Short mmCIF file of C-alpha atoms and ligand atoms in Angstrom, two decimals:
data_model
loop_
_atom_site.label_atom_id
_atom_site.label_comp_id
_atom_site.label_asym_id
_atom_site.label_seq_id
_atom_site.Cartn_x
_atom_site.Cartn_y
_atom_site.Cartn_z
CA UNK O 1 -42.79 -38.56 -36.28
CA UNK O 2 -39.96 -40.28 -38.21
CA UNK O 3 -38.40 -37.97 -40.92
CA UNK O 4 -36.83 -41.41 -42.61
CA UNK O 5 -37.69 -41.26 -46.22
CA UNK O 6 -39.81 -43.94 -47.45
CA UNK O 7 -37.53 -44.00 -50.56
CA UNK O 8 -34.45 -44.19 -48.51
CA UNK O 9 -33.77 -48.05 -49.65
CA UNK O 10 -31.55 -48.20 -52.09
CA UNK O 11 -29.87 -45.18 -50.50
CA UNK O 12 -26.20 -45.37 -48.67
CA UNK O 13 -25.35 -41.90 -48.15
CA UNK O 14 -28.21 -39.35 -46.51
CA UNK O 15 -29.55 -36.30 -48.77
CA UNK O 16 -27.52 -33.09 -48.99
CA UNK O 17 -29.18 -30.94 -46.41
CA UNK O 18 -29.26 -27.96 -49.01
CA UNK O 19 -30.44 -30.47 -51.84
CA UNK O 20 -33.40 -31.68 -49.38
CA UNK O 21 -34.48 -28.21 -48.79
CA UNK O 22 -34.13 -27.38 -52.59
CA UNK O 23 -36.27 -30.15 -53.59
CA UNK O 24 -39.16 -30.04 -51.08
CA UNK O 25 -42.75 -28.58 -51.80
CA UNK O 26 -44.22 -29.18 -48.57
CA UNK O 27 -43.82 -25.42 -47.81
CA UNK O 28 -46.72 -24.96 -50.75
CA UNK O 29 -48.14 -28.08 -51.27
CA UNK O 30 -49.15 -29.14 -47.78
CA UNK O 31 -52.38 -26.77 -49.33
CA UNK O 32 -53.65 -29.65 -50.56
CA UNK O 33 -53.77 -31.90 -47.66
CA UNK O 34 -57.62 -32.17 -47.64
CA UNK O 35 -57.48 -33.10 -51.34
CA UNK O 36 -54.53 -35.41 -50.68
CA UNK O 37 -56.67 -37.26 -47.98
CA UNK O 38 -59.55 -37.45 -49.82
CA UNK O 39 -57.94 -39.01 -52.54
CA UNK O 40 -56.62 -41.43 -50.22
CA UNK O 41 -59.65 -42.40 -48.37
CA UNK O 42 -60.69 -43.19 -52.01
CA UNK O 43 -57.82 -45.14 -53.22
CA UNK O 44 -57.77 -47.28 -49.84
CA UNK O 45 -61.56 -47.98 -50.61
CA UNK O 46 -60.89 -49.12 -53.72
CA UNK O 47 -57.75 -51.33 -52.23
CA UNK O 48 -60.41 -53.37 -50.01
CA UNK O 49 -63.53 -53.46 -52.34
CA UNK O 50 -60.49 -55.72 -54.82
CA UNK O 51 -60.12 -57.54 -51.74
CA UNK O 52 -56.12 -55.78 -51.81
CA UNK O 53 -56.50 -54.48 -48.37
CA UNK O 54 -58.42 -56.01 -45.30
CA UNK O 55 -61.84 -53.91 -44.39
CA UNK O 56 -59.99 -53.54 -40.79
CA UNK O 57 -57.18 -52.30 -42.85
CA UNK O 58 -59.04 -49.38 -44.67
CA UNK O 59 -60.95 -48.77 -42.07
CA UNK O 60 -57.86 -47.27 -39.80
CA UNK O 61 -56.46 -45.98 -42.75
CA UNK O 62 -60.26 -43.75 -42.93
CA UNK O 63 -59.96 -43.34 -39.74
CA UNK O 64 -56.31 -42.29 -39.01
CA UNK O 65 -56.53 -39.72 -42.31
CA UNK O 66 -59.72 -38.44 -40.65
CA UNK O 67 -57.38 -37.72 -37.42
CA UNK O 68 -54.88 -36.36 -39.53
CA UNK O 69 -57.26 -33.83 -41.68
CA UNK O 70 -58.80 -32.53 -38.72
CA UNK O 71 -54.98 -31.78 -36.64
CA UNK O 72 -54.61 -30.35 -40.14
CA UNK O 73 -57.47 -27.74 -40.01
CA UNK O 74 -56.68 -27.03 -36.19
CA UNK O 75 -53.23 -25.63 -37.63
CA UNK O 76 -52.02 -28.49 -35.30
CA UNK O 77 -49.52 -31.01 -37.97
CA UNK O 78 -46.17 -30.44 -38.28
CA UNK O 79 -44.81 -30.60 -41.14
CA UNK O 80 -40.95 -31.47 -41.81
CA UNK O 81 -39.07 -30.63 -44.81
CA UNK O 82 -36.71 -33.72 -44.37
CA UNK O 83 -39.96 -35.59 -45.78
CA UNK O 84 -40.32 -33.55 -48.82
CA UNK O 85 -43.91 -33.34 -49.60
CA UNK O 86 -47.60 -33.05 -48.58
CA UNK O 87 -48.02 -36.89 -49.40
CA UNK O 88 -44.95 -38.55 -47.51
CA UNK O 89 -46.07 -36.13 -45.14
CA UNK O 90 -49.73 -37.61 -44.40
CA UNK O 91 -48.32 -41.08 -45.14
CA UNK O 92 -45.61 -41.00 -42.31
CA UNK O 93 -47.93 -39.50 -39.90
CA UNK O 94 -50.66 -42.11 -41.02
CA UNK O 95 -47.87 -44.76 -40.47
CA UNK O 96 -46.81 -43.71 -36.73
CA UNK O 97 -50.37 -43.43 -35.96
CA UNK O 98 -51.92 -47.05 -37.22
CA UNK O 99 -48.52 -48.96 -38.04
CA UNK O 100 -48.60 -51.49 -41.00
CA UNK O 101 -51.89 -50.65 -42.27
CA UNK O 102 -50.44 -47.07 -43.02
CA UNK O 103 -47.67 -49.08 -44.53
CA UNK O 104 -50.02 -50.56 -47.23
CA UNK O 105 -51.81 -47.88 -48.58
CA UNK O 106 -49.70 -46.74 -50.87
CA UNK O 107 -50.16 -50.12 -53.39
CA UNK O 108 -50.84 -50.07 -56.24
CA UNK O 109 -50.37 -46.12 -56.56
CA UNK O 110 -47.63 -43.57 -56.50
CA UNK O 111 -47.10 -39.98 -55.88
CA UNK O 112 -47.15 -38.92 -59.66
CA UNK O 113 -50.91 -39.99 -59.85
CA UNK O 114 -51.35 -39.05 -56.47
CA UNK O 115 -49.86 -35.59 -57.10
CA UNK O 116 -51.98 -35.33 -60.49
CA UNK O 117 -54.80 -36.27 -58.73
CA UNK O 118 -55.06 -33.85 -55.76
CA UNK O 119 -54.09 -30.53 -58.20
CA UNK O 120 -57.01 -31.85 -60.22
CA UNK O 121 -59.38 -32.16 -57.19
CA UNK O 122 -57.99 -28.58 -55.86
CA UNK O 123 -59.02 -26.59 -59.28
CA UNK O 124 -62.21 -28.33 -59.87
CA UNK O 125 -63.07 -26.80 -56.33
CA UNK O 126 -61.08 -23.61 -56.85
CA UNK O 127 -62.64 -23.21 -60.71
CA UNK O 128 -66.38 -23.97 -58.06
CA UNK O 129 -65.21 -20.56 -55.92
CA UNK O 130 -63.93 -18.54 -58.39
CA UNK O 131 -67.36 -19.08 -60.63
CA UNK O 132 -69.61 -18.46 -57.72
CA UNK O 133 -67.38 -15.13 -56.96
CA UNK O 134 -68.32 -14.10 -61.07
CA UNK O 135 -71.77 -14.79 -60.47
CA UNK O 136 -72.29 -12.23 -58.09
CA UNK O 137 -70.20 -9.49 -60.39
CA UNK O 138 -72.43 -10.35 -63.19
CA UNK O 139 -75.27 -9.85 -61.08
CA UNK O 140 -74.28 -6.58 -59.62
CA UNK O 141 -73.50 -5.71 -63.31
CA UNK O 142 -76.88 -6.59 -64.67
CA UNK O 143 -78.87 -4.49 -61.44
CA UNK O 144 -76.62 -1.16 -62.52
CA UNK O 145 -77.42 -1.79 -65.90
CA UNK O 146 -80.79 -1.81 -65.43
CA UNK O 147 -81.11 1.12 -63.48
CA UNK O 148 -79.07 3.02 -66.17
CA UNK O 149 -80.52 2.09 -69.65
CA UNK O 150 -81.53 5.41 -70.42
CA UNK O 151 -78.52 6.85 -69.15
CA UNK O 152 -76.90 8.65 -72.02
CA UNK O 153 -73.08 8.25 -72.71
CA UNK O 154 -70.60 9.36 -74.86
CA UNK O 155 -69.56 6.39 -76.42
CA UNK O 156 -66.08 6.20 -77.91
CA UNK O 157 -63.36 4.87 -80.27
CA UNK O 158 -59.96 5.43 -79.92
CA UNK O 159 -61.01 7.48 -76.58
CA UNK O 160 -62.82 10.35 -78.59
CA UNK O 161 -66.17 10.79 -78.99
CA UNK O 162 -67.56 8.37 -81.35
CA UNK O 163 -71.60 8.44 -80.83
CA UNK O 164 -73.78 8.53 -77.67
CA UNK O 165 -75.20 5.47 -76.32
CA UNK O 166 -76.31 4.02 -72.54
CA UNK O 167 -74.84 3.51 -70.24
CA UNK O 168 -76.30 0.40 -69.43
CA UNK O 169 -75.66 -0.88 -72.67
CA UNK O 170 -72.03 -0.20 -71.67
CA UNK O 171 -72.40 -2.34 -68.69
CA UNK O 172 -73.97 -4.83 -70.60
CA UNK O 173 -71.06 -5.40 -73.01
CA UNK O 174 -69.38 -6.18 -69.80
CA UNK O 175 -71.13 -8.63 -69.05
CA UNK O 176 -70.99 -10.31 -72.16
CA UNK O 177 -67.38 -10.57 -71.92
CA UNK O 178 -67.85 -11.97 -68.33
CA UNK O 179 -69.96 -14.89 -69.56
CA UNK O 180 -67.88 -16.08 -72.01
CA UNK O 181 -65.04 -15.79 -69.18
CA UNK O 182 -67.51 -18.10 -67.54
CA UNK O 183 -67.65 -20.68 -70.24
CA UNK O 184 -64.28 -21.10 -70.27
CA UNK O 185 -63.68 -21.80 -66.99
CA UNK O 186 -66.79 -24.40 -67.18
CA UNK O 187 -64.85 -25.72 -69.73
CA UNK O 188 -61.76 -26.33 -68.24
CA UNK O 189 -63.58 -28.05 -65.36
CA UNK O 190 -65.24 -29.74 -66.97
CA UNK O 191 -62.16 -31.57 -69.13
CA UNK O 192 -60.14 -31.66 -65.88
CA UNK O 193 -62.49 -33.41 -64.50
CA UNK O 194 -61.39 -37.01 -65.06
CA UNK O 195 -59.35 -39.18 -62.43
CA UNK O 196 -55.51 -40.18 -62.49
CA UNK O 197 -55.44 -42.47 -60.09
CA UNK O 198 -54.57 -45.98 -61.29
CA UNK O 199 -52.07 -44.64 -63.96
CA UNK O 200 -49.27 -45.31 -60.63
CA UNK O 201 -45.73 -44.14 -61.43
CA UNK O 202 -46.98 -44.30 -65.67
CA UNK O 203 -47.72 -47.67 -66.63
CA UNK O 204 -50.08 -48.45 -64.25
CA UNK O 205 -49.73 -51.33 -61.28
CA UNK O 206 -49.99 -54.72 -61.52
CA UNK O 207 -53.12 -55.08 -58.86
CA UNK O 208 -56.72 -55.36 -60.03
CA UNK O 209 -57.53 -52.43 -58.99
CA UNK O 210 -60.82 -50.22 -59.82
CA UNK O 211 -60.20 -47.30 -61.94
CA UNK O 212 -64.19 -46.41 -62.33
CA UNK O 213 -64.68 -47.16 -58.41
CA UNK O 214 -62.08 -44.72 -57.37
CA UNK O 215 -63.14 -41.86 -60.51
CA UNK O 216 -66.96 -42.31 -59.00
CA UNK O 217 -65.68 -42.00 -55.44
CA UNK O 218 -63.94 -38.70 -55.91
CA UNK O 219 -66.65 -37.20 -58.31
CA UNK O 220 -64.56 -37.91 -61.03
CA UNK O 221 -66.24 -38.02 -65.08
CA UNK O 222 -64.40 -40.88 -65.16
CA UNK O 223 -60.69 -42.34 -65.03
CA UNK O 224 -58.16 -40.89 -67.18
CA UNK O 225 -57.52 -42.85 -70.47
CA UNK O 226 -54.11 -43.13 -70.55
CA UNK O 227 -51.70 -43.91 -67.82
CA UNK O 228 -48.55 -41.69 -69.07
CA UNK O 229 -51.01 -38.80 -70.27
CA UNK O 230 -52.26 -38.96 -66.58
CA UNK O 231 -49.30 -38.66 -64.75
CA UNK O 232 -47.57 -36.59 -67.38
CA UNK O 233 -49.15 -33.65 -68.64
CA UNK O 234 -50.66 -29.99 -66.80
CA UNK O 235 -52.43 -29.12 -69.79
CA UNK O 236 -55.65 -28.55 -67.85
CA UNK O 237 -53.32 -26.41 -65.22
CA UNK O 238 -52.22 -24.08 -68.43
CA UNK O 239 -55.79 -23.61 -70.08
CA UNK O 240 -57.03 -22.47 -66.52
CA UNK O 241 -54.15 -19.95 -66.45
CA UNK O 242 -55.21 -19.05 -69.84
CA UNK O 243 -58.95 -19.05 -68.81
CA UNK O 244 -57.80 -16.71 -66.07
CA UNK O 245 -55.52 -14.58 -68.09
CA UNK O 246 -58.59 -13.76 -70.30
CA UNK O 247 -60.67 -12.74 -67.18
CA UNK O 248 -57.61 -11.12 -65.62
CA UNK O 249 -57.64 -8.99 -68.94
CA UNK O 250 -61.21 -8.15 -69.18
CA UNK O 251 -61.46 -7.41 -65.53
CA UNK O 252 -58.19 -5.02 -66.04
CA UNK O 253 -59.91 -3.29 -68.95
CA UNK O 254 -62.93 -2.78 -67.03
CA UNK O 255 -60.70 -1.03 -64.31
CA UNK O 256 -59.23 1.23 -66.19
CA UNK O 257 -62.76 2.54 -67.34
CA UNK O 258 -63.62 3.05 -63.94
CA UNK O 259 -60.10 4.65 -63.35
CA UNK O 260 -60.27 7.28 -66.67
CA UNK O 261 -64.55 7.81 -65.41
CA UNK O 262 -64.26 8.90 -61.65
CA UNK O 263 -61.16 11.38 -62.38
CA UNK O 264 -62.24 14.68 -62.02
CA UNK O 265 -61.63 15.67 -65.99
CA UNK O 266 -64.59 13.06 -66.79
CA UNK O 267 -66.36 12.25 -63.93
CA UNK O 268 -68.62 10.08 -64.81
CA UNK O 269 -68.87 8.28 -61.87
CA UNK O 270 -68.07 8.53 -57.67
CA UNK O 271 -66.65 5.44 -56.51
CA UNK O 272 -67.24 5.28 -52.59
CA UNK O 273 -65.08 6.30 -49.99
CA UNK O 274 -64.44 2.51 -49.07
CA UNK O 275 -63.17 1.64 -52.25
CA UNK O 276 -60.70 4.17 -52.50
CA UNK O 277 -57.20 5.61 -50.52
CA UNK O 278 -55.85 8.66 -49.81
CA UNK O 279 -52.58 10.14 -50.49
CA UNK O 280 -49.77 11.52 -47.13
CA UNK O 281 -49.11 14.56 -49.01
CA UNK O 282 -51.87 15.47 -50.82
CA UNK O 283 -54.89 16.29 -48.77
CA UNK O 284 -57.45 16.49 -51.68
CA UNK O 285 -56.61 13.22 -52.83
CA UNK O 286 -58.78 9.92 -53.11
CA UNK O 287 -57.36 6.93 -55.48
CA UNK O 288 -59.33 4.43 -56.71
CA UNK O 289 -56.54 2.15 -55.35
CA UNK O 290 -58.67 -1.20 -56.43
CA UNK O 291 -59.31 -0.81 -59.77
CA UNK O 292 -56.08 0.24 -60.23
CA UNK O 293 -54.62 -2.97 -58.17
CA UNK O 294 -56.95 -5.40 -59.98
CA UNK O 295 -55.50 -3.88 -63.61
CA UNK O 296 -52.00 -4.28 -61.96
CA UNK O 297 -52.55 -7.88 -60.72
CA UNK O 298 -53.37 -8.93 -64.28
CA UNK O 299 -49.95 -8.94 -65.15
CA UNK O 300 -48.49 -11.68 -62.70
CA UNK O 301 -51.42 -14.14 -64.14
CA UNK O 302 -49.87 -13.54 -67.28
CA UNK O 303 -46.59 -14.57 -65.98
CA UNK O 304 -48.48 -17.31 -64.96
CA UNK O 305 -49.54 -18.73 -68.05
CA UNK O 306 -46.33 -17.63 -70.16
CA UNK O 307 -44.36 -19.94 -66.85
CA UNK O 308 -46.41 -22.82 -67.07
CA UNK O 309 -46.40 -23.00 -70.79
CA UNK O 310 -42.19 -22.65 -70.70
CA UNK O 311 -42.66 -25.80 -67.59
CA UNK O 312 -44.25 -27.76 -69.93
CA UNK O 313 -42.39 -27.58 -73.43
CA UNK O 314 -39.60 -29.89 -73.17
CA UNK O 315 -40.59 -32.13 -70.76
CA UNK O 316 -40.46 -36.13 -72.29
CA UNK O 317 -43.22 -38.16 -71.18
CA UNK O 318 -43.81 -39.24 -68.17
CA UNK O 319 -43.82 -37.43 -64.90
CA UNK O 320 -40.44 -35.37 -64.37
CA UNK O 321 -40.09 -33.54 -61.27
CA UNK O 322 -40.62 -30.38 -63.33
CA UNK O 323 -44.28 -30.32 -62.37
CA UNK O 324 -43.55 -29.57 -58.99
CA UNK O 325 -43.36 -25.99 -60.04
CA UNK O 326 -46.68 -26.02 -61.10
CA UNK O 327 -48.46 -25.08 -57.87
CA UNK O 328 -47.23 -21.88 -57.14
CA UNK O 329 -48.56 -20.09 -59.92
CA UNK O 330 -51.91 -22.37 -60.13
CA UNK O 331 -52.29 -21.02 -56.54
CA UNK O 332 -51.21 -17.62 -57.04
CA UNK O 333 -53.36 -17.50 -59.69
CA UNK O 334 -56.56 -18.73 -57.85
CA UNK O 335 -55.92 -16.82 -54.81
CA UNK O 336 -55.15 -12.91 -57.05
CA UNK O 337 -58.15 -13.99 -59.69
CA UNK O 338 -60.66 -14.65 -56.45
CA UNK O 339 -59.84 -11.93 -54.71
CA UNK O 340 -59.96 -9.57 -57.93
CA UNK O 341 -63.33 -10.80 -58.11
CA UNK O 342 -64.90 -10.57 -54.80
CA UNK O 343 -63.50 -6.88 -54.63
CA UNK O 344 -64.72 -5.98 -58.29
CA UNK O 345 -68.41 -7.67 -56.77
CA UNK O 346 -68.81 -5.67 -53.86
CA UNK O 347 -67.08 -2.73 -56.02
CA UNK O 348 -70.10 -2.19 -58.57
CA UNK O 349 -72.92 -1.56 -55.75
CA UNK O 350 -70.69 1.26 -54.57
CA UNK O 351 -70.62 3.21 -57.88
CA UNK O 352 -72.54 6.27 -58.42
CA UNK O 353 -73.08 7.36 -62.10
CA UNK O 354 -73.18 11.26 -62.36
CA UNK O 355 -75.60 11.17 -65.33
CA UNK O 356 -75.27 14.94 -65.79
CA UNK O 357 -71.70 14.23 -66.29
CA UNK O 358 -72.29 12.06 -68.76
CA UNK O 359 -74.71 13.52 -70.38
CA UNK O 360 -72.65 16.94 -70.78
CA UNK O 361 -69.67 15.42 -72.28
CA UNK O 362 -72.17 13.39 -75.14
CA UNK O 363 -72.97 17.04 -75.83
CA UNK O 364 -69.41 17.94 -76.73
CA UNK O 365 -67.65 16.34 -79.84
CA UNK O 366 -70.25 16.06 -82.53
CA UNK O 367 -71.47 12.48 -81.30
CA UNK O 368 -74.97 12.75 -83.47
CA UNK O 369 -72.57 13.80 -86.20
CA UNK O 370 -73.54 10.02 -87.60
CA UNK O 371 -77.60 10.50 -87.27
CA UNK O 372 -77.61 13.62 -89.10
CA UNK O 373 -75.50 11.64 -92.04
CA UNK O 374 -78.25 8.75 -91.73
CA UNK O 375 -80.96 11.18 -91.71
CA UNK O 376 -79.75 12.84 -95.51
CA UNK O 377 -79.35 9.43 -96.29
CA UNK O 378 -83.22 8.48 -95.78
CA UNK O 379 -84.11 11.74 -97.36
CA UNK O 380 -82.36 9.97 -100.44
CA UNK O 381 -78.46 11.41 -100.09
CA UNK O 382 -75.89 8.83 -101.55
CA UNK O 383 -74.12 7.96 -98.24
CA UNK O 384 -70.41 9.14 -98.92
CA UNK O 385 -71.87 12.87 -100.01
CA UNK O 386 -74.05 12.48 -96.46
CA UNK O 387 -70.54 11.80 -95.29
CA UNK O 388 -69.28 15.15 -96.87
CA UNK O 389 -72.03 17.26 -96.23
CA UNK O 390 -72.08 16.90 -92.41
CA UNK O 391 -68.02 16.72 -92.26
CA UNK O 392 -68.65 20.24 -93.60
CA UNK O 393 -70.95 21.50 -91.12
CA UNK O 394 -68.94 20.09 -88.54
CA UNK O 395 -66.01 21.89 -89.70
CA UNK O 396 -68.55 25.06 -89.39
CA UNK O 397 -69.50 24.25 -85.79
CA UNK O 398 -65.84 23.97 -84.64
CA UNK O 399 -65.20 27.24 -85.88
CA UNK O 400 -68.57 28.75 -84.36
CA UNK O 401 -67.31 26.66 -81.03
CA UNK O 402 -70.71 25.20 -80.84
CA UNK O 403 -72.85 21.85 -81.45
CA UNK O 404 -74.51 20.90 -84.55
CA UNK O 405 -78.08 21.30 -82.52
CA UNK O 406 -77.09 24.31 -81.94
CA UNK O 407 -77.18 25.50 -85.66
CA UNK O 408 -80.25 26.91 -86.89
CA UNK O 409 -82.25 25.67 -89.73
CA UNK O 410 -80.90 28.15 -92.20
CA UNK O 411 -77.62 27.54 -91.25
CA UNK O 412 -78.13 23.39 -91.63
CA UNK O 413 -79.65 24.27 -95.23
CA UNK O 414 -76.51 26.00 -96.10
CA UNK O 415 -75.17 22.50 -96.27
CA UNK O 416 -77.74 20.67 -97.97
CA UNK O 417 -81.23 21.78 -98.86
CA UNK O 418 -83.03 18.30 -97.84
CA UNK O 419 -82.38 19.05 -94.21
CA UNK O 420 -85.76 20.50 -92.39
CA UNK O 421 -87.30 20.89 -89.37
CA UNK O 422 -87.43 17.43 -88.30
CA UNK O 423 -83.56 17.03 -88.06
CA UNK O 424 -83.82 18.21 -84.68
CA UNK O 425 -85.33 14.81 -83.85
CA UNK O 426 -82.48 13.50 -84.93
CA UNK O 427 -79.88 15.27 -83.26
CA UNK O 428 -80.80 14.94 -79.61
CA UNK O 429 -79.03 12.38 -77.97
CA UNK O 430 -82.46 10.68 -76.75
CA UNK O 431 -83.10 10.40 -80.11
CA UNK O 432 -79.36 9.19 -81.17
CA UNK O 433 -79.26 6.34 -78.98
CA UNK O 434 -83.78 5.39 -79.05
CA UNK O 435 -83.44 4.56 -82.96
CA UNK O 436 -79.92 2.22 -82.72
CA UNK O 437 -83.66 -0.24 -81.89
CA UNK O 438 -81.83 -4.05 -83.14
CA UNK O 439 -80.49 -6.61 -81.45
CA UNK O 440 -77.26 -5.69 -79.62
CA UNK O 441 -78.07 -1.88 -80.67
CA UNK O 442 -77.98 0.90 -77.46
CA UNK O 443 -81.44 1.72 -77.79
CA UNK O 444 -83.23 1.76 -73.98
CA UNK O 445 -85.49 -0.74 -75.06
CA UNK O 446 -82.93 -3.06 -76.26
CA UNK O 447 -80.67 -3.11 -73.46
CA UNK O 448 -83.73 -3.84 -71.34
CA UNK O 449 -84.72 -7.08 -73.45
CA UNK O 450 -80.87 -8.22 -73.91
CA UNK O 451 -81.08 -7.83 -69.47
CA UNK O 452 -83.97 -9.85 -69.44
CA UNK O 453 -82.39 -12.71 -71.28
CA UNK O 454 -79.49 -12.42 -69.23
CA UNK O 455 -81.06 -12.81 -66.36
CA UNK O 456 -82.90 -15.98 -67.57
CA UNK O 457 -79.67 -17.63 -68.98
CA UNK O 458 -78.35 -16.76 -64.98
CA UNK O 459 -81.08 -17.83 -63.55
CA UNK O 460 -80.78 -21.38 -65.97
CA UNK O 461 -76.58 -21.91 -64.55
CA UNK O 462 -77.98 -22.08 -61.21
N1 LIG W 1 -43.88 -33.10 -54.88
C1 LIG W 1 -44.05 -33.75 -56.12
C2 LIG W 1 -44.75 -32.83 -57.10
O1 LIG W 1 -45.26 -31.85 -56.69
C3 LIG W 1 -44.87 -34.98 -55.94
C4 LIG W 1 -44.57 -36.05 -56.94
C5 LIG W 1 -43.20 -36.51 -56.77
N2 LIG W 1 -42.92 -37.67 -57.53
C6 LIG W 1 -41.70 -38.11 -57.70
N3 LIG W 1 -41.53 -39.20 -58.40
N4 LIG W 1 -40.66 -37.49 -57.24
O2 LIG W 1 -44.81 -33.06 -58.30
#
């Protein structure tokens, strides 16, 4: 193939061979050859339906880029650096393969839209994989949830023990965070969804060309509004890094849960041998490597978002070459966040709760210390001297090293003479977490309903 650039015209002298390798992106970019040829095939559809290009014309070019893409998947194209890009790539190969047609397909259009166009065709399928990949977490996170709604828990804030409450309920928030991590990247599909092709270098091309043709061709929404906006800006590249970033951090939180709950001062959980490593010194050792990994990956996508942002800031409209350095990080991005996800999938079948675990360690730390203020409170206790009352026989229990169901009914009177027999109801954990019984409360029964739902509102994104 020849490596003369098609924008070697005006050109005396030949590029700087450190300056040609400097500039190229067809090290990274040549990943979106299949989008680059579809978006051709498009455009050169387009061309002949205006009556711009012959019908024997686009049908070589269909048929040479159908060549190409499949020497492409065999690993079979070479690629040269002396022609910069994926696009002069394809074009030059297209060119030595059908001649003058390959010549003409580039009216009317110019890498900037081109460009534009095939990162927008890449995420809309990436954002596709990457939702598919958080359906099945949410899934696996909805059939451990069910299985432990009545698995008592302490729950906590600021990691000490705040007041029991299920485990699935725990899972479920979760998943809440999930879906919304859902939306958003729905959303950002959704308004990246709309074609630049047509906008050319910025102003658009002098050819009566069919914006709506080529949009509908490529599953486009529709043709983007403005030609400089089209070629210019990557806002829909930084609010999927952001989208990300927000997954990236819930999936890192959720890792570090599963981190603190299979060490062996909690133990709340036993992650499976096949999700964790060893150590070569330490024989008794077993890591949960991938949680750990997944909280350590969120901090590149970070990067990612904080380096797009900084790309973007300065640039004047229209296209600069500054947007080359977008791709990287969009694919670095895509490739850590995908992975995270499949792992974290196949990750939540694999955990085992240890329920008497659990259930111990809601026994230590007073975590019914709130039900037994509720309970003066119904028996007609101002709130704040509830508040007093059991801060007092909590202070008594920490000195007796024991529980406040522990205490006997004399000793609860000591503190306040409405308290009788029934306040053991109240201080079980059973008890605790049955009669939080509202919407979004941990109650057994609720976490079951607010599953139910979920599953419908899956079920419905299908
Ligand atoms: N490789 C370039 C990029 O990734 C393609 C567009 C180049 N356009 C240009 N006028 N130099 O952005």
């Amino acid at each position: 193939m020849s490596d003369k650039k098609p924008w070697a015209g005006r050109f005396s002298e030949p590029t700087d061979a450190f300056v040609e390798a400097f500039t190229a992106s067809v090290a990274f970019d040549q990943r979106l050859a299949p989008q680059d040829i579809r978006g051709s095939i498009a455009h050169a559809s387009m061309l002949a339906r205006q009556g711009i290009l012959s019908e024997t014309e686009r049908d070589a070019i269909v048929q040479g880029l159908e060549q190409i893409l499949a020497r492409v998947d065999a690993g079979g194209f070479e690629w040269s650096v002396a022609l910069e890009d994926v696009h002069m790539n394809i074009e030059a190969a297209l060119t030595q393969m059908i001649g003058d047609a390959g010549k003409k397909l580039h009216t009317g259009r110019s890498r900037n839209d081109q460009v534009a166009t095939d990162i927008r065709l890449w995420l809309r399928d990436e954002i596709a994989n990457l939702r598919a990949e958080l359906y099945r977490l949410r899934e696996a996170l909805l059939d451990l949830a069910e299985q432990e709604a009545e698995t008592v828990m302490p729950g906590f804030t600021h990691l000490q023990t705040a007041q029991p409450v299920t485990f699935g309920h725990h899972l479920m928030a979760w998943f809440e965070m999930l879906e919304r991590d859902d939306g958003r990247l729905a959303d950002c599909a959704r308004r990246a969804n709309r074609c630049p092709l047509g906008a050319a270098a910025l102003a658009g091309t002098t050819f009566p060309i069919d914006r709506d043709f080529t949009a509908e061709l490529l599953g486009f929404d529709g043709p983007c509004r403005n030609s400089l906006d089209a070629v210019s800006d990557r806002d829909f590249a930084i609010e999927f890094a952001a989208a990300a970033s927000l997954l990236m951090m819930h999936l890192s939180r959720m890792s570090e849960e599963l981190i603190i709950w299979s060490s062996a001062q909690f133990g709340f959980i036993t992650l499976s041998d096949s999700f964790c490593t060893g150590s070569s010194i330490m024989p008794q050792k077993k890591n949960p490597d991938v949680p750990e990994l997944i909280r350590g990956k969120s901090g590149r996508v970070f990067g990612h978002l904080m380096g797009l942002l900084t790309l973007m800031k300065s640039q004047p409209l229209a296209y600069n070459k500054d947007n080359q350095e977008d791709k990287e990080p969009l694919f670095d991005i895509a490739d850590n966040l995908r992975g995270s996800l499949k792992v974290f999938a196949d990750m939540v079948p694999a955990i085992s709760p240890n329920r008497d675990r659990m259930r111990q360690a809601a026994l230590q730390g007073f975590a019914t210390a709130t039900d037994l203020a509720d309970y003066l409170v119904r028996k007609g206790l101002p709130f704040r001297d509830a508040h007093e009352v059991v801060g007092k026989s909590v202070a008594y229990c920490v000195e007796k090293q024991c529980d406040l169901a522990d205490l006997t009914l004399e000793e609860l009177q000591r503190f306040s003479d409405l308290i009788e027999q029934d306040v053991f109801d109240y201080l079980t954990l059973e008890g605790s977490v049955a009669a939080r019984d509202h919407i979004g409360g941990t109650a057994p029964r609720q976490v079951r309903q607010a599953i139910a739902q979920a599953r419908k509102r899956l079920a419905a994104e299908q």
